[in-house]
Tab-separated table of C-alpha atoms and ligand atoms in Angstrom:
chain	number	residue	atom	x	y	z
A	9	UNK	CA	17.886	-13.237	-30.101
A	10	UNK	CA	15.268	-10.564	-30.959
A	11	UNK	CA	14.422	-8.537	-28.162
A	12	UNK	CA	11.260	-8.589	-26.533
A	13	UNK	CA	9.292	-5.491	-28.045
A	14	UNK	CA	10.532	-7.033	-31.511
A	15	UNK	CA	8.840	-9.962	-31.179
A	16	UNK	CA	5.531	-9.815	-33.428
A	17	UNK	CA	4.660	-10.707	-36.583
A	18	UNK	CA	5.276	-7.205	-38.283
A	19	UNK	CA	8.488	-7.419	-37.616
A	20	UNK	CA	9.172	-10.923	-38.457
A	21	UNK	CA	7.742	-9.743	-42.069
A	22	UNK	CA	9.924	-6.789	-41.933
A	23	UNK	CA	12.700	-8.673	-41.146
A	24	UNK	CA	12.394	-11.910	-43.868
A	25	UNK	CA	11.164	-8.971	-46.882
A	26	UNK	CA	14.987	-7.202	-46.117
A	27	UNK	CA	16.742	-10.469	-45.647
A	28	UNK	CA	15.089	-11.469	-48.776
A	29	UNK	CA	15.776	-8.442	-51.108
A	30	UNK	CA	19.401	-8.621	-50.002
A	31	UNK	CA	19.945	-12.038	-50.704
A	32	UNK	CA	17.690	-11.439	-54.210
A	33	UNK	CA	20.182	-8.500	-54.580
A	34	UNK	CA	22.984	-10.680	-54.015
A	35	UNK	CA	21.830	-13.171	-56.611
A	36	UNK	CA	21.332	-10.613	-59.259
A	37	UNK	CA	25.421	-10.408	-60.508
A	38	UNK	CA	25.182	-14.337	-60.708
A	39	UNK	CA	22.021	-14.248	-62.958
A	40	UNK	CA	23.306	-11.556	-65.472
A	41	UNK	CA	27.105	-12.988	-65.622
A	42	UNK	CA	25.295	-16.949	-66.476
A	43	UNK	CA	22.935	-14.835	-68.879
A	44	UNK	CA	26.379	-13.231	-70.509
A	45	UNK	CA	27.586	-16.822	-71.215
A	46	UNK	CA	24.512	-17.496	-72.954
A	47	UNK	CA	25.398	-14.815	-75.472
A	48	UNK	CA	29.279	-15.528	-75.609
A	49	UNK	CA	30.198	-19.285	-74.423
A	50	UNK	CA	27.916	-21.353	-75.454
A	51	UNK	CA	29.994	-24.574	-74.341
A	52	UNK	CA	30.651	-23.122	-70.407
A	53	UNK	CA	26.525	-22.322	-70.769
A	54	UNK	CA	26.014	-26.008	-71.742
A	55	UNK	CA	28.589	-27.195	-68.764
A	56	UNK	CA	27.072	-24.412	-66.243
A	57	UNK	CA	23.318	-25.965	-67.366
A	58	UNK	CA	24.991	-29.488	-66.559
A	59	UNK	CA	25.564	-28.614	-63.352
A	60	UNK	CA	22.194	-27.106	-62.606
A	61	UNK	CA	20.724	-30.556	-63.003
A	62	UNK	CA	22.294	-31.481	-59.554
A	63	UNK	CA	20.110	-31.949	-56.962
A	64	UNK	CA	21.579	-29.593	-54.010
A	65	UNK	CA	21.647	-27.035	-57.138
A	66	UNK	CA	18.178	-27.396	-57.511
A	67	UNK	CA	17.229	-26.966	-54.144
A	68	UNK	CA	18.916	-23.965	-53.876
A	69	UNK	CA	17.278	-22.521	-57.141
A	70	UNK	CA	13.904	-23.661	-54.954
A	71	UNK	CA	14.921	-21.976	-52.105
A	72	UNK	CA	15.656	-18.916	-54.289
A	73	UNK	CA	12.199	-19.145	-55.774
A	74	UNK	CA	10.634	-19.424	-52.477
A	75	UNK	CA	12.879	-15.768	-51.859
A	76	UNK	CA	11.580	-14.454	-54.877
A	77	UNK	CA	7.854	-15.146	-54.118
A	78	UNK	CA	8.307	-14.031	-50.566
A	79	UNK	CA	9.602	-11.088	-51.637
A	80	UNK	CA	7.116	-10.043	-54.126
A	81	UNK	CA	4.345	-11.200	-51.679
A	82	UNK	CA	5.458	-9.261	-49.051
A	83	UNK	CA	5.564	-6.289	-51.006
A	84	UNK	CA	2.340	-6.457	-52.364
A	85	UNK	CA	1.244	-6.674	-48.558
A	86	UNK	CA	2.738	-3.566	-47.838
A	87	UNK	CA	1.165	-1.565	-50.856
A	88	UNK	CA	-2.307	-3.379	-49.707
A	89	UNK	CA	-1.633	-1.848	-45.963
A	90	UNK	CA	-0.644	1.327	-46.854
A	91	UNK	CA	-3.195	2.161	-49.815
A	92	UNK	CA	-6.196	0.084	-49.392
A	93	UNK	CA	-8.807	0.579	-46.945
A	94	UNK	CA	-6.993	-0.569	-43.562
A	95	UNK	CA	-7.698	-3.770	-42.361
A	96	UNK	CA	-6.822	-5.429	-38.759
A	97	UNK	CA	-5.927	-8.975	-40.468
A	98	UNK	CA	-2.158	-8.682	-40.534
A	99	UNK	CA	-1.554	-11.691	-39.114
A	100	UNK	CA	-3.649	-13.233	-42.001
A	101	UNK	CA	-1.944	-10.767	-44.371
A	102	UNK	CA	1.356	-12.248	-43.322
A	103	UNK	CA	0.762	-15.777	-43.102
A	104	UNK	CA	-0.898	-15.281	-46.874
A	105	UNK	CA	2.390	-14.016	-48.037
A	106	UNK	CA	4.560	-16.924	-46.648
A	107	UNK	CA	2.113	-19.234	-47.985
A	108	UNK	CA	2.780	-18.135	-51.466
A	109	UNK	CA	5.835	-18.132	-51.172
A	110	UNK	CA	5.921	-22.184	-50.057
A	111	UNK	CA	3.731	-22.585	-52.986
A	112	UNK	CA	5.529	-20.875	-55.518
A	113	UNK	CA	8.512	-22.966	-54.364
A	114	UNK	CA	6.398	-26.528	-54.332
A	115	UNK	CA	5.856	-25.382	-57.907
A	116	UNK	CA	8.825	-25.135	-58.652
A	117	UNK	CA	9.831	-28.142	-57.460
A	118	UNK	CA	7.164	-29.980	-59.002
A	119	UNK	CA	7.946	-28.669	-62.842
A	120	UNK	CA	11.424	-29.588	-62.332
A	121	UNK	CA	11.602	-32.901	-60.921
B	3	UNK	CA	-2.921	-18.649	2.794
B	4	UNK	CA	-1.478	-15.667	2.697
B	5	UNK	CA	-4.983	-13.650	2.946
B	6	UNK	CA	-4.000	-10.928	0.207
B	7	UNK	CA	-3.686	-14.148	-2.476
B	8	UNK	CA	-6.252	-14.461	-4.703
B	9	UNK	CA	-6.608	-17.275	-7.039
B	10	UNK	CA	-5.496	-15.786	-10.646
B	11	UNK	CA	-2.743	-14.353	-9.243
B	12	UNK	CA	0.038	-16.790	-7.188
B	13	UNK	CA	1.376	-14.640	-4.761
B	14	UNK	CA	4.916	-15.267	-3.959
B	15	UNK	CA	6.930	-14.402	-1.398
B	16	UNK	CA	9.551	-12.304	-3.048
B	17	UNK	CA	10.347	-10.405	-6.565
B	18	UNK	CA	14.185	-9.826	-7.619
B	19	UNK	CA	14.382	-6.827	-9.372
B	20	UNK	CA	16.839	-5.086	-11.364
B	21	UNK	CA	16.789	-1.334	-11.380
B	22	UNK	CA	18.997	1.053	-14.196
B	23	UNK	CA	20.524	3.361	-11.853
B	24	UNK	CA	22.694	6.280	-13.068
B	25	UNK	CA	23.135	8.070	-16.777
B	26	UNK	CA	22.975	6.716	-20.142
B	27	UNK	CA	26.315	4.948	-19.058
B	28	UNK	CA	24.827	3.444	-15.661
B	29	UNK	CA	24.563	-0.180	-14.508
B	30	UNK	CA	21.418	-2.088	-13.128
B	31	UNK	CA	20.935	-2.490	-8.853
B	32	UNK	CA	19.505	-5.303	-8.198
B	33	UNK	CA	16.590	-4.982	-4.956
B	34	UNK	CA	14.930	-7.366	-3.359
B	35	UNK	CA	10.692	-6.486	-2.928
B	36	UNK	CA	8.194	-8.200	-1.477
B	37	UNK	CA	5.289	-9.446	-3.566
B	38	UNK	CA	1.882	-8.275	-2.983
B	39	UNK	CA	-1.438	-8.943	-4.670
B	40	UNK	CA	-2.562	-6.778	-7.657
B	41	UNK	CA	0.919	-5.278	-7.223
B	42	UNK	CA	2.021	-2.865	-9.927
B	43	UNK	CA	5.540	-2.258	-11.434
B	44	UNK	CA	5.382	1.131	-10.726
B	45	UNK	CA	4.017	-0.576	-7.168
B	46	UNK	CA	7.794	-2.401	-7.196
B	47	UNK	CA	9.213	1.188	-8.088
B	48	UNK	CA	7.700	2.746	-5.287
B	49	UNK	CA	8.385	0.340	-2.775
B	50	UNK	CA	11.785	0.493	-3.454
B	51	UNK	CA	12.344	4.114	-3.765
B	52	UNK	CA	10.482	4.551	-0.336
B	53	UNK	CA	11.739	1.551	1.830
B	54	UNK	CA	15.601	0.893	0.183
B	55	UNK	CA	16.887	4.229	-1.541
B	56	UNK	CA	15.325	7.128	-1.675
B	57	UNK	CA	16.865	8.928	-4.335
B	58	UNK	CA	15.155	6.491	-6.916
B	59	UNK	CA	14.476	9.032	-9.789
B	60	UNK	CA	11.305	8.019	-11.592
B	61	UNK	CA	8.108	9.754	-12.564
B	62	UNK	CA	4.694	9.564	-12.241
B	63	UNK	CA	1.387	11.388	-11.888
B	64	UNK	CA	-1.929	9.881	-12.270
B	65	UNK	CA	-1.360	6.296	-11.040
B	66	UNK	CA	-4.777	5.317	-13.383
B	67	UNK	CA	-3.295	5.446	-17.023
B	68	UNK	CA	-4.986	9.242	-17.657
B	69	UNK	CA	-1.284	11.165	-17.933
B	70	UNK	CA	1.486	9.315	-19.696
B	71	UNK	CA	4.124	10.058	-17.390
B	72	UNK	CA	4.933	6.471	-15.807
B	73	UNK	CA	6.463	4.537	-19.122
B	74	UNK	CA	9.581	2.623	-18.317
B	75	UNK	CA	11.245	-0.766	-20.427
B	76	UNK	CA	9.826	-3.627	-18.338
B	77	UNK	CA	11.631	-6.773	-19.269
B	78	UNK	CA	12.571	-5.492	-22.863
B	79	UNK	CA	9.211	-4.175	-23.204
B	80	UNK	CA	8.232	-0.235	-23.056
B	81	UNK	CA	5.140	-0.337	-20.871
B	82	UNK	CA	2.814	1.944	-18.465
B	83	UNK	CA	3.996	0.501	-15.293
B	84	UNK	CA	0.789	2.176	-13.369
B	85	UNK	CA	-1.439	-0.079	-15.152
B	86	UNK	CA	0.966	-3.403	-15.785
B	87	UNK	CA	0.463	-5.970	-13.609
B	88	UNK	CA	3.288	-7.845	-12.343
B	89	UNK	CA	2.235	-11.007	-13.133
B	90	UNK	CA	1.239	-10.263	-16.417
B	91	UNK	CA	5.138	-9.709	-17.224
B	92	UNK	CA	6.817	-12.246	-15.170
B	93	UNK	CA	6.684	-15.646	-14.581
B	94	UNK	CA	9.697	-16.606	-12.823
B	95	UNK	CA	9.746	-13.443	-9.890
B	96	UNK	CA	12.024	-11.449	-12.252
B	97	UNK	CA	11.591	-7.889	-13.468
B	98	UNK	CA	14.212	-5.958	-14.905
B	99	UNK	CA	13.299	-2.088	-15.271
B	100	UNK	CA	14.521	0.746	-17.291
B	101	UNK	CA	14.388	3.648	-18.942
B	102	UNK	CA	12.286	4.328	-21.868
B	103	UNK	CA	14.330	3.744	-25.238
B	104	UNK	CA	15.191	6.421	-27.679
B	105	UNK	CA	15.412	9.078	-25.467
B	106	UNK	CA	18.198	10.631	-23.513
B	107	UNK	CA	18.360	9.145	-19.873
B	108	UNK	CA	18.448	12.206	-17.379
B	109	UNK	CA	18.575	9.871	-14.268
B	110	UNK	CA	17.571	6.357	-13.214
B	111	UNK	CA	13.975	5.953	-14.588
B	112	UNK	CA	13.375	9.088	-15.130
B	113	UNK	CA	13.825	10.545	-19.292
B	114	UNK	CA	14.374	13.834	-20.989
B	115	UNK	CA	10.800	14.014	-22.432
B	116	UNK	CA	11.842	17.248	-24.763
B	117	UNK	CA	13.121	15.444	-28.010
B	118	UNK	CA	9.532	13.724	-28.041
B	119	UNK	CA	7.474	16.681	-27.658
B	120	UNK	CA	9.982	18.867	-29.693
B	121	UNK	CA	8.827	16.710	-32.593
B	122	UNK	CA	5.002	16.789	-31.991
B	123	UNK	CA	5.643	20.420	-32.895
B	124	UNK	CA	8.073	19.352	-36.188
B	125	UNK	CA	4.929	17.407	-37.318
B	126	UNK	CA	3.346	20.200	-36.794
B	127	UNK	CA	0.294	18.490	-33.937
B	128	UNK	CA	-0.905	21.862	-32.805
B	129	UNK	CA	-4.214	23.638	-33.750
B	130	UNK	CA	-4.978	26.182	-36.077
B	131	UNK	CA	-8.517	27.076	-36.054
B	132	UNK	CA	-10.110	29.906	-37.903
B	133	UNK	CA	-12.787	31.307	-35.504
B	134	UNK	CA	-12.156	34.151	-32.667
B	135	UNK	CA	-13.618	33.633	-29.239
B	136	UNK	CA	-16.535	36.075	-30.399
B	137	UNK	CA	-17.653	33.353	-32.883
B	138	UNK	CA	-20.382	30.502	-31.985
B	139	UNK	CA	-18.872	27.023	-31.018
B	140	UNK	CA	-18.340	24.898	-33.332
B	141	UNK	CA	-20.922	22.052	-33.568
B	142	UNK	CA	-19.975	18.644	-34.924
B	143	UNK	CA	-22.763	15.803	-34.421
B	144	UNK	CA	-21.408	13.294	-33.116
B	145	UNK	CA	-22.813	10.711	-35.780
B	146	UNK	CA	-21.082	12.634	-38.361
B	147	UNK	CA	-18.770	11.026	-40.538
B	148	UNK	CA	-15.957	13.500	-40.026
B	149	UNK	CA	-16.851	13.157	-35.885
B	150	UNK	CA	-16.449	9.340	-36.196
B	151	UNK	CA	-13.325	9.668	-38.553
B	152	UNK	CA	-11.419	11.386	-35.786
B	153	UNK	CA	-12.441	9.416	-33.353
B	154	UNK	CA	-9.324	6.660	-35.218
B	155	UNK	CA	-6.496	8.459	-33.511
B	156	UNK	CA	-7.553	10.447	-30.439
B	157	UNK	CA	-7.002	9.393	-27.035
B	158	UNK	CA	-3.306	9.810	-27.051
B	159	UNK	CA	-1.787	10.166	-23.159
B	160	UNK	CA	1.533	11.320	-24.478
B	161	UNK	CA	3.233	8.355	-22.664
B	162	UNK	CA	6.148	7.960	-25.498
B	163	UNK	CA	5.674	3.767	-25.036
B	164	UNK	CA	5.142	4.181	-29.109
B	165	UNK	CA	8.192	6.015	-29.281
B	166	UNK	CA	10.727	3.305	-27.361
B	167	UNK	CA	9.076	0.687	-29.110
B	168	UNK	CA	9.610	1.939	-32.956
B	169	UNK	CA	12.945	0.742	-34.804
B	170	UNK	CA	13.221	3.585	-37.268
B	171	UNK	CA	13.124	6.069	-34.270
B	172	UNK	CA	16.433	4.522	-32.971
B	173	UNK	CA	17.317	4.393	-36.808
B	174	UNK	CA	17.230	7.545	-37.906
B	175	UNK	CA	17.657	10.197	-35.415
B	176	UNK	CA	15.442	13.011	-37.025
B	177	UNK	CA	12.339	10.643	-38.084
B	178	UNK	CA	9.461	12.424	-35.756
B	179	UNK	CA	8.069	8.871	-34.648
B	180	UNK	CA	4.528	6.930	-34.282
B	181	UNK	CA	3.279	9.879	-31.545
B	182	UNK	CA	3.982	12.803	-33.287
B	183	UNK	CA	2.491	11.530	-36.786
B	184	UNK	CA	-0.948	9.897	-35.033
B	185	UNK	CA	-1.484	13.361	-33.482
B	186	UNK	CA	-1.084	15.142	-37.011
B	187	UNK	CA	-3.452	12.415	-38.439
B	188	UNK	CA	-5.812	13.322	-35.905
B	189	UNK	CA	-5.231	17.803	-36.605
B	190	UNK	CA	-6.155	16.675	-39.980
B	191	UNK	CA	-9.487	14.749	-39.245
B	192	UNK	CA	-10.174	17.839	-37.141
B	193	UNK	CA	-13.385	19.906	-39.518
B	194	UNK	CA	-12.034	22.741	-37.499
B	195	UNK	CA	-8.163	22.674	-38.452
B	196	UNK	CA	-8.242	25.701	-41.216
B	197	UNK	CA	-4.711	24.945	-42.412
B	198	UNK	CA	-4.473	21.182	-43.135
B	199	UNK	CA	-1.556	21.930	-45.904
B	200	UNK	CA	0.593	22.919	-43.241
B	201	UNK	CA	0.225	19.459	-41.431
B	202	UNK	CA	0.942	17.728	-44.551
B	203	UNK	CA	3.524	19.439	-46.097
B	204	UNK	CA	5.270	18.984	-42.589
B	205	UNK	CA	4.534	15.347	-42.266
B	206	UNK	CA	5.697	14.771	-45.871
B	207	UNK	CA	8.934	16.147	-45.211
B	208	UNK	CA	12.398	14.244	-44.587
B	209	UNK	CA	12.235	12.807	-41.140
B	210	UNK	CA	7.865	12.617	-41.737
B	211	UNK	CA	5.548	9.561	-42.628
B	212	UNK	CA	7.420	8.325	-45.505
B	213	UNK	CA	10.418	7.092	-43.357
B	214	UNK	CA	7.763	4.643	-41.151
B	215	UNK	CA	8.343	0.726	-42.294
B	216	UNK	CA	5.221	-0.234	-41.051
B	217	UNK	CA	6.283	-3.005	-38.750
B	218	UNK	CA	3.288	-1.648	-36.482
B	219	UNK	CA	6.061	-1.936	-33.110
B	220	UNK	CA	4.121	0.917	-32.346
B	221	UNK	CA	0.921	-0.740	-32.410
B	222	UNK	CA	1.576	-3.669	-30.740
B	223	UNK	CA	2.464	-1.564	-27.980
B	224	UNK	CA	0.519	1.209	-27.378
B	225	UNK	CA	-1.459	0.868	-23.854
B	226	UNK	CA	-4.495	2.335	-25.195
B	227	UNK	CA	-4.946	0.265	-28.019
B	228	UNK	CA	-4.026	3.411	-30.425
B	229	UNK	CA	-2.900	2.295	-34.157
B	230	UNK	CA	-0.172	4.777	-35.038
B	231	UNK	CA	0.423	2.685	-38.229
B	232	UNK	CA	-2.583	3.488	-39.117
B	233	UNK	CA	-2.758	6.801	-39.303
B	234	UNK	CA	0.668	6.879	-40.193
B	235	UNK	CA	-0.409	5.302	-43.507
B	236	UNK	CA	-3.363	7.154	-44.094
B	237	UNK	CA	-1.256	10.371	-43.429
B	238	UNK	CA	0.992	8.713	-46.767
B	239	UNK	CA	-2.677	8.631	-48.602
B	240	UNK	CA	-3.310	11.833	-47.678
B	241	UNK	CA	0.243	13.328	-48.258
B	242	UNK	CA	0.273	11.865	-51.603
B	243	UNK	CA	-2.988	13.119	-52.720
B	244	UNK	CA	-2.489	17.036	-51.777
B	245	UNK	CA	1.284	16.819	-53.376
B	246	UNK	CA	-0.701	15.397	-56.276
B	247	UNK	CA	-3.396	18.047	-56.480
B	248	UNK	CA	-1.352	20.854	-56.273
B	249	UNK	CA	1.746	20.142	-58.417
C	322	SF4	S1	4.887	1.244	-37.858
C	322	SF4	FE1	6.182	2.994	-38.304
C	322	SF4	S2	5.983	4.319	-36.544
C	322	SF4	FE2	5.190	2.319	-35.932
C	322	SF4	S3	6.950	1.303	-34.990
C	322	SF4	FE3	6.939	0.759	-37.139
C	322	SF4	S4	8.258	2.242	-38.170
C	322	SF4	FE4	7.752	3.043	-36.127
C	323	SF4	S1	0.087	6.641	-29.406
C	323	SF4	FE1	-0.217	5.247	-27.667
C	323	SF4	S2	1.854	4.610	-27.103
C	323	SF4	FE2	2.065	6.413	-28.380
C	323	SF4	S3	2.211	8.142	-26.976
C	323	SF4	FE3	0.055	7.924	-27.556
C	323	SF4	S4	-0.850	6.602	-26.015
C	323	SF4	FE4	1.367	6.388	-25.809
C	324	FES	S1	1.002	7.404	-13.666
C	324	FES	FE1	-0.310	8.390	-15.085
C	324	FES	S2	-0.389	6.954	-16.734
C	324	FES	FE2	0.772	5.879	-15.236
């Protein structure tokens, strides 16, 4: 459990734009090494594509999407707090950022189904 | 009922309390205080240390939130205990109190306050004006922009709650923290302060403004409704733009 003086909504963003980046940096070997087969083997790219198609697969891939967006919002929240004229709506700020990143992910969802 | 009840605040009987006792590797007493209306933590503190032990060690001065000197961790939280309300803490009759985070426990409540003030003077929050005694005051109209710009991060009591409450202190030992940086923000909205580079250059060093997260910890915290996040970040602006102007 958090403890008490950690419970806000800063540091919830804090926490979910760290978790985030790690898991995104996590991801990142995976990406390049299914991009390599693309270039060298075609046939494990075709199987690999195959297996994308599955539905748990592409939840995942949604939930990495939703990640992604998180990420990215959550960073452009902190460049916003730090270098525009300050506001007192974090708590709008914040809930903004998860929002896009649900959205992005309902996208996402939505092209592929 | 009790006569001292009054109805936003249900008295009851008794409070169990848990108090650190010893050094930084002490255990928690637990004391059993009677409740009273309007009662304090630093009420509870008192009680204790003059009815069950009196070699409670635990500070305080002012007793009206003016002096910063009675911040303890009240049930996980750092607080001002002088001005915290026991029922606006606990709901159940239980407080458990500490002392502050992040800084070295000398005894019981009671902190080693140096490391915090040591690192107002790394960020460098002191003065340097460049008028002798012989010249006229200074006048500043109060209306003035630059007046009303200061006004953002003044007000500080020195009470370190900031301090306990910020991650990145516990994180990285040398960062200077959300106190020391809000009182450099406020040296530079001073029209008076004649050496503003200094403050910056000092800020913008390792251990400075740049290491803050802005999880605002600080903010959420601060009994006097200071935003150290704020001038943290403005202190980044303003860092940025002198490193920028002068190569
Ligand atoms: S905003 Fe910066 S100074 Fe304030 S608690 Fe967070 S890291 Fe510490
Ligand atoms: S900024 Fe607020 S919390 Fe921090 S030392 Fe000053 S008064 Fe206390
Ligand atoms: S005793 Fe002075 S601020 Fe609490």
């Amino acid at each position: 459990m958090l403890r008490p003086s950690r419970q806000h909504a800063g540091y919830w963003a804090f926490l979910l734009h760290r978790l985030s980046g790690l898991a995104l940096a996590v991801f990142l070997p995976a990406h390049f090494l299914v991009l390599g087969l693309a270039l060298e083997r075609q046939a494990a790219l075709d199987q690999f594509l195959h297996w994308t198609e599955l539905a748990p697969v592409k939840l995942a891939e949604t939930l990495l999407v939703c990640l992604l967006t998180l990420h990215l919002a959550g960073g452009l929240r902190l460049l916003a707090l730090e270098f525009l004229p300050w506001t007192e709506r974090h708590k709008a700020l914040i809930t903004a950022a998860f929002g896009v990143s649900l959205f992005g992910g309902l996208l996402f969802l939505l092209n592929t189904a | 009922m009790a006569e001292d009840s009054s109805p936003d605040d249900a008295v009851q009987p008794e409070l169990q309390v848990d108090v650190w006792r010893g050094g930084a590797q002490g255990q928690y007493q637990r004391f059993t205080v009677p409740r009273s209306a309007n009662q304090t933590v630093l009420d509870v503190v008192t009680w204790i240390q003059r009815h069950r032990d009196a070699s409670l060690a635990y500070r305080f001065a002012c007793r009206v939130g003016m002096c910063g000197s009675c911040a303890m961790t009240v049930n996980g939280r750092p607080k001002w205990t002088c001005r915290t309300h026991v029922r606006t803490v606990t709901r159940d009759r239980y407080l458990q109190i500490g002392p502050l985070r992040n800084l070295p426990v000398l005894r019981d409540l009671a902190t080693d306050m140096a490391p915090f003030f040591d690192k107002w003077q790394a960020a460098q929050g002191r003065f340097s004006g460049s008028h002798s005694r012989r010249d006229p005051l200074a006048v500043i109209p109060p209306q003035s922009h630059e007046r009303q710009a200061a006004d953002a991060a003044i007000e500080c009591i020195n009470c370190a709650v900031c301090y306990a409450a910020c991650d990145v202190v516990q994180w990285q030992p040398d960062y200077v923290g959300p106190a020391a940086l809000n009182r450099a923000w406020a040296g530079c909205n001073d029209v008076r302060e004649a050496d503003r580079g200094r403050i910056l250059r000092a800020v913008a060093s390792d251990g400075g403004c740049y290491s803050c997260h802005s999880q605002q910890g600080c903010a959420q915290h601060c009994p006097v409704g200071l935003n150290p996040t704020r001038s943290i970040a403005a202190l980044k602006r303003a860092a940025l733009a002198s490193l920028s102007s002068h190569g």
